[in-house]
XYZ file of C-alpha atoms in Angstrom:
409
model
C 112.591 104.084 92.197
C 111.446 102.224 95.297
C 112.149 98.536 95.839
C 109.194 97.535 98.002
C 106.665 99.600 96.030
C 107.892 98.287 92.672
C 107.747 94.687 93.857
C 104.240 94.891 95.309
C 102.941 96.769 92.266
C 104.421 94.101 90.006
C 102.788 91.384 92.124
C 99.413 93.155 91.933
C 99.599 93.336 88.130
C 101.315 90.046 87.183
C 98.269 88.411 85.606
C 97.628 91.459 83.420
C 101.060 91.379 81.810
C 104.490 90.084 82.873
C 106.671 92.840 81.407
C 106.479 95.083 84.467
C 107.343 92.136 86.710
C 110.246 91.013 84.563
C 111.613 94.555 84.431
C 111.324 95.024 88.190
C 113.095 91.732 88.878
C 115.998 92.468 86.531
C 116.422 96.099 87.516
C 116.404 95.426 91.250
C 118.800 92.504 90.750
C 121.276 94.908 89.136
C 121.147 97.110 92.234
C 121.440 94.186 94.688
C 123.920 94.944 97.462
C 127.421 93.527 97.218
C 129.260 95.106 100.176
C 128.777 96.397 103.699
C 128.248 100.173 103.588
C 126.903 101.600 106.841
C 126.060 105.014 105.359
C 123.709 103.444 102.804
C 122.588 100.525 105.048
C 123.910 98.254 102.300
C 124.727 94.582 102.838
C 125.571 91.782 100.386
C 122.433 90.293 98.837
C 120.090 93.046 99.994
C 117.515 94.581 97.640
C 117.308 98.365 97.642
C 114.825 100.614 99.366
C 115.088 103.542 96.973
C 117.138 105.470 94.442
C 117.253 109.257 94.241
C 119.497 111.535 92.205
C 119.086 114.967 93.789
C 121.900 117.387 94.579
C 122.419 116.258 98.179
C 122.679 112.659 97.033
C 125.179 113.536 94.291
C 127.262 115.430 96.849
C 127.301 112.400 99.158
C 125.363 114.142 101.934
C 122.351 111.858 101.525
C 122.691 108.073 101.053
C 120.124 107.522 98.289
C 122.262 106.389 95.333
C 120.998 103.800 96.119
C 119.778 103.443 99.704
C 119.178 99.967 101.179
C 117.206 100.770 104.324
C 114.438 98.203 104.038
C 114.103 94.794 105.649
C 111.386 93.383 103.399
C 112.333 94.092 99.774
C 114.735 91.138 99.628
C 112.040 88.640 100.584
C 109.493 90.346 98.333
C 111.935 90.064 95.419
C 112.098 86.293 95.962
C 108.301 86.089 96.252
C 107.860 88.032 93.030
C 110.359 85.865 91.149
C 108.336 82.806 92.162
C 105.038 84.435 91.185
C 106.491 85.475 87.840
C 107.593 81.885 87.151
C 104.206 80.483 88.132
C 102.494 82.757 85.579
C 105.047 82.512 82.768
C 107.067 79.292 83.260
C 110.058 81.395 82.189
C 112.789 79.001 83.295
C 115.488 81.051 81.581
C 114.980 84.184 83.677
C 115.025 82.191 86.919
C 118.288 80.520 85.923
C 119.759 83.879 84.904
C 118.973 85.195 88.383
C 120.220 82.107 90.254
C 123.171 83.945 91.840
C 120.865 86.764 92.954
C 118.540 84.209 94.548
C 121.362 82.653 96.557
C 122.649 86.081 97.582
C 119.166 87.083 98.773
C 118.800 83.898 100.813
C 122.212 84.498 102.408
C 121.186 88.044 103.298
C 118.058 86.786 105.091
C 120.019 84.378 107.264
C 123.310 86.232 107.754
C 122.421 89.923 107.765
C 118.643 90.077 108.077
C 118.766 88.039 111.282
C 120.987 90.486 113.122
C 121.078 88.728 116.500
C 120.653 85.104 115.365
C 117.281 84.661 117.055
C 115.696 83.259 113.896
C 113.849 86.457 112.945
C 114.600 89.164 110.402
C 114.906 92.525 112.167
C 116.081 96.016 111.289
C 118.093 98.869 112.769
C 119.764 101.551 110.727
C 123.522 102.025 110.887
C 123.417 105.278 108.948
C 123.191 108.784 110.468
C 120.788 109.523 107.591
C 118.966 106.181 107.731
C 115.332 105.303 108.330
C 114.424 104.288 111.864
C 111.626 102.003 110.687
C 112.494 99.793 107.724
C 109.232 97.924 107.220
C 106.424 99.277 105.014
C 105.319 101.465 107.939
C 108.525 103.462 107.650
C 107.524 106.767 109.259
C 109.292 107.521 112.539
C 106.208 106.634 114.614
C 104.852 103.910 112.331
C 105.534 101.129 114.873
C 104.283 101.684 118.431
C 103.180 99.831 121.521
C 99.462 99.958 122.279
C 100.132 102.656 124.887
C 101.806 104.866 122.281
C 105.417 104.363 123.342
C 108.086 103.830 120.696
C 109.948 100.476 120.780
C 113.719 100.207 120.911
C 115.676 98.904 117.927
C 116.245 96.435 116.402
C 112.649 95.578 115.556
C 111.355 92.356 114.009
C 107.910 93.159 112.598
C 105.461 90.331 112.062
C 105.025 90.658 108.296
C 108.806 90.409 107.771
C 108.608 86.909 109.198
C 105.596 86.062 107.046
C 107.398 87.244 103.919
C 110.476 85.224 104.897
C 108.346 82.118 105.403
C 106.638 82.529 102.035
C 109.902 83.323 100.235
C 111.584 80.165 101.502
C 108.631 77.975 100.525
C 108.509 79.508 97.061
C 112.231 79.167 96.391
C 112.005 75.592 97.641
C 109.436 75.021 94.877
C 111.794 76.503 92.282
C 114.602 74.314 93.606
C 112.578 71.113 93.818
C 110.323 71.026 90.753
C 111.435 74.196 89.011
C 114.395 75.568 87.074
C 116.817 75.925 90.008
C 117.017 72.115 90.213
C 118.600 71.876 93.664
C 116.796 69.259 95.799
C 119.132 69.754 98.754
C 118.354 73.483 98.833
C 114.644 72.735 98.592
C 114.780 70.346 101.531
C 116.714 72.841 103.656
C 114.368 75.729 102.895
C 111.258 73.668 103.614
C 112.657 72.685 107.002
C 113.626 76.274 107.803
C 110.205 77.565 106.806
C 108.388 75.049 108.981
C 110.631 75.842 111.946
C 110.009 79.570 111.457
C 106.246 79.035 111.287
C 106.174 77.143 114.575
C 108.462 79.610 116.355
C 106.631 82.650 115.009
C 103.218 81.433 116.129
C 104.613 80.845 119.591
C 106.412 84.184 119.989
C 104.158 86.718 118.224
C 100.683 85.618 119.306
C 98.880 87.661 121.991
C 95.880 86.166 123.785
C 94.547 89.489 125.091
C 91.801 91.473 123.315
C 90.392 88.291 121.794
C 93.668 87.139 120.262
C 95.878 88.728 117.584
C 99.455 88.965 116.364
C 101.822 91.545 117.802
C 103.121 93.926 115.180
C 106.615 92.885 116.199
C 109.293 92.201 118.783
C 111.473 95.075 119.938
C 115.188 95.049 120.745
C 114.462 93.661 124.213
C 112.273 90.904 122.684
C 109.106 92.420 124.096
C 105.932 91.965 122.072
C 104.949 95.272 120.468
C 101.293 94.932 121.297
C 99.488 97.384 119.021
C 96.810 95.808 116.836
C 97.563 96.593 113.210
C 96.723 95.764 109.629
C 100.092 94.017 109.328
C 98.485 90.823 110.580
C 96.509 90.760 107.333
C 99.817 90.358 105.470
C 100.342 87.196 107.521
C 97.266 85.696 105.863
C 98.716 86.647 102.476
C 101.966 84.856 103.334
C 100.254 81.733 104.693
C 102.096 81.617 108.016
C 98.863 81.681 110.062
C 97.484 78.306 111.258
C 93.931 77.558 110.161
C 92.547 77.760 113.693
C 93.849 81.305 114.133
C 92.842 82.579 110.698
C 89.230 83.014 111.820
C 90.379 85.113 114.771
C 92.551 87.312 112.566
C 89.736 87.743 110.048
C 87.324 88.762 112.802
C 89.792 91.300 114.191
C 90.484 92.827 110.772
C 86.769 93.288 110.102
C 85.922 94.581 113.594
C 84.625 98.115 114.126
C 88.001 99.081 115.578
C 89.913 98.017 112.454
C 87.464 98.327 109.535
C 86.387 101.914 108.830
C 83.732 101.088 106.243
C 86.125 102.253 103.506
C 88.844 99.710 104.323
C 91.022 98.219 107.054
C 92.841 100.816 109.149
C 96.557 100.586 109.789
C 95.939 100.488 113.543
C 93.009 99.828 115.839
C 91.002 102.754 117.165
C 91.446 101.214 120.633
C 95.200 101.861 120.597
C 96.457 105.096 122.114
C 98.466 106.007 119.011
C 95.431 105.854 116.726
C 95.080 108.930 114.564
C 92.725 108.850 111.552
C 95.139 111.103 109.661
C 98.360 109.627 111.074
C 100.412 108.436 108.116
C 100.741 104.841 109.358
C 98.724 105.098 112.574
C 95.061 104.918 111.610
C 94.832 105.687 107.907
C 93.600 103.315 105.192
C 96.015 102.247 102.441
C 94.675 100.653 99.234
C 97.785 98.509 98.643
C 97.628 97.261 102.245
C 93.972 96.344 101.801
C 94.634 94.567 98.506
C 97.090 92.210 100.218
C 94.747 91.742 103.180
C 91.800 90.855 100.926
C 93.973 88.434 98.958
C 95.068 86.835 102.220
C 91.509 86.534 103.526
C 90.468 84.823 100.291
C 93.432 82.456 100.584
C 91.963 81.144 103.854
C 88.416 80.980 102.488
C 87.074 84.234 103.930
C 85.631 85.416 100.637
C 82.800 87.452 102.139
C 85.260 89.456 104.226
C 87.532 89.914 101.205
C 84.568 91.167 99.172
C 83.617 93.659 101.888
C 87.071 95.205 101.577
C 86.948 95.122 97.777
C 83.540 96.754 97.435
C 84.425 99.395 100.037
C 87.600 100.244 98.123
C 85.786 100.429 94.792
C 83.200 102.699 96.402
C 86.047 104.891 97.632
C 87.516 105.008 94.121
C 84.231 106.380 92.764
C 84.724 109.352 95.063
C 88.094 110.222 93.491
C 87.447 109.974 89.752
C 87.889 106.195 89.848
C 91.516 106.404 90.965
C 92.594 105.388 94.447
C 95.124 107.658 96.164
C 98.142 106.396 98.082
C 96.271 106.665 101.400
C 93.166 108.250 102.897
C 91.942 108.876 106.403
C 90.643 106.262 108.802
C 87.490 108.116 109.829
C 84.330 106.030 110.028
C 82.340 105.854 106.807
C 79.396 107.400 108.657
C 81.535 110.495 109.327
C 81.470 111.657 105.707
C 79.816 110.626 102.459
C 83.283 110.405 100.849
C 86.628 109.249 102.298
C 88.425 112.132 103.979
C 91.608 112.727 101.983
C 95.062 112.484 103.487
C 96.522 115.953 102.885
C 99.773 114.954 101.155
C 98.850 111.606 99.594
C 100.526 110.778 96.295
C 97.941 110.609 93.527
C 98.551 108.760 91.286
C 100.718 106.284 93.148
C 101.878 102.928 91.817
C 100.755 100.365 94.381
C 97.481 102.209 94.972
C 96.848 102.066 91.213
C 97.696 98.355 91.234
C 95.324 97.567 94.096
C 92.095 97.305 92.014
C 93.802 94.796 89.739
C 94.596 92.546 92.694
C 91.051 93.060 94.013
C 89.747 91.815 90.655
C 92.017 88.780 90.759
C 90.858 88.059 94.313
C 87.157 88.226 93.395
C 87.746 85.901 90.460
C 89.861 83.506 92.508
C 92.299 83.677 89.603
C 95.615 81.881 90.034
C 98.296 80.007 88.133
C 99.137 76.572 89.519
C 101.256 73.856 87.965
C 101.105 75.448 84.534
C 97.329 75.883 84.517
C 94.960 78.789 85.090
C 92.634 78.239 88.034
C 89.362 80.049 88.710
C 87.381 80.025 91.956
C 85.076 83.053 91.671
C 83.140 84.583 94.550
C 81.602 87.782 93.236
C 80.029 90.281 95.630
C 76.267 90.630 95.606
C 75.147 92.737 92.670
C 78.143 91.934 90.485
C 76.290 90.052 87.773
C 78.920 89.513 85.086
C 82.637 90.028 84.805
C 84.791 89.769 81.665
C 88.569 89.972 81.735
C 89.771 90.141 78.152
C 93.304 89.393 77.034
C 94.909 88.522 80.358
C 98.392 86.973 80.250
C 99.591 83.544 81.303
C 102.172 81.081 79.948
C 102.986 83.251 76.941
C 99.356 83.364 75.745
C 96.381 85.661 76.107
C 93.154 84.476 77.670
C 89.598 85.747 77.988
C 87.920 84.980 81.298
C 84.198 85.386 81.801
C 82.279 84.921 85.018
C 78.567 85.272 85.651
C 75.884 83.385 87.507
C 76.133 79.782 86.405
C 79.074 80.446 84.050
C 82.834 80.211 84.509
C 84.779 80.237 81.241
C 88.452 80.472 80.295
C 89.360 80.514 76.627
C 92.360 81.451 74.515
C 92.012 85.004 73.212
């Protein structure tokens, strides 16, 4: 079991059925850290990275029972709890998990921010721990544009976006939702706004037309590679409107967009490798969050370009997207060049088309109501989503030219 993967998969699939989301929230809450354990990178309030049960783990040689080496799962757990509540209005579950919510918030501020600079950063304390503890968790997954490896601890950009979104969402649950804690809501709103202002000052790079650094290293230098992580910032909402257009343009540039999807890193960076695990490949789950973020800011055409490219790629693999494929240009081959050891099937790759569908439909749950704002790609004449889930009911949603219809199933 993986924390980050489970949480993102549950987010991708929430409007198709809440059981997976509810199960992920409860299961990960049971594993939430409650002590400081350097060998397992455990800290109070932290959500796990993974659980394994192999022989080396049972003998205590490996730290995976469970292992906590991730800096984003805690925020993603809070985000998912909010999303689950928005789609179900399940006040009881949120109240049941109140203590876990407070523990997660304490982890962000007390342990996640290791040096009290206002940013969540990571550095393993375990001799068996992961060096990178963001979603790009291979040893070379975070680099400077010249290919050098940054020193720890590292505060990647999307960690700050997730933190911003998590605090806003829990503020909603505390203000008008089942947590019923106006003082907490006020504090979190203030902290989120302060983080947004500070982040946009410290992570923005004016060079190369403007973009967000992938992170700050242990010396507080901007890690200046151009990566797909900035698309997650659109998903989180931390990007000001005037910079969203710049980010969208960068993501869809020839250096970032392969024709099959957005690459993990720009071809202009020295570390680019079209079959480097996190250094030039294309990940369906990554692209699903990027497309959702683009649509959030009104860039529906750009979101649809990603969606249609991904669905074209799926047709080349028996209609199932693999974990990752290469970042070669689409003109290089008539099908996406496979990554040699990609998991297939893989959970958050399998969940990606469901989030693409939601993005095309502009489907959301707000204030106890279903909302539709469709923007179908050219050639998509009619779309029917039968029996989707929201607020304890099933709904049929139909979209075609001149028709937008939601009805109880």
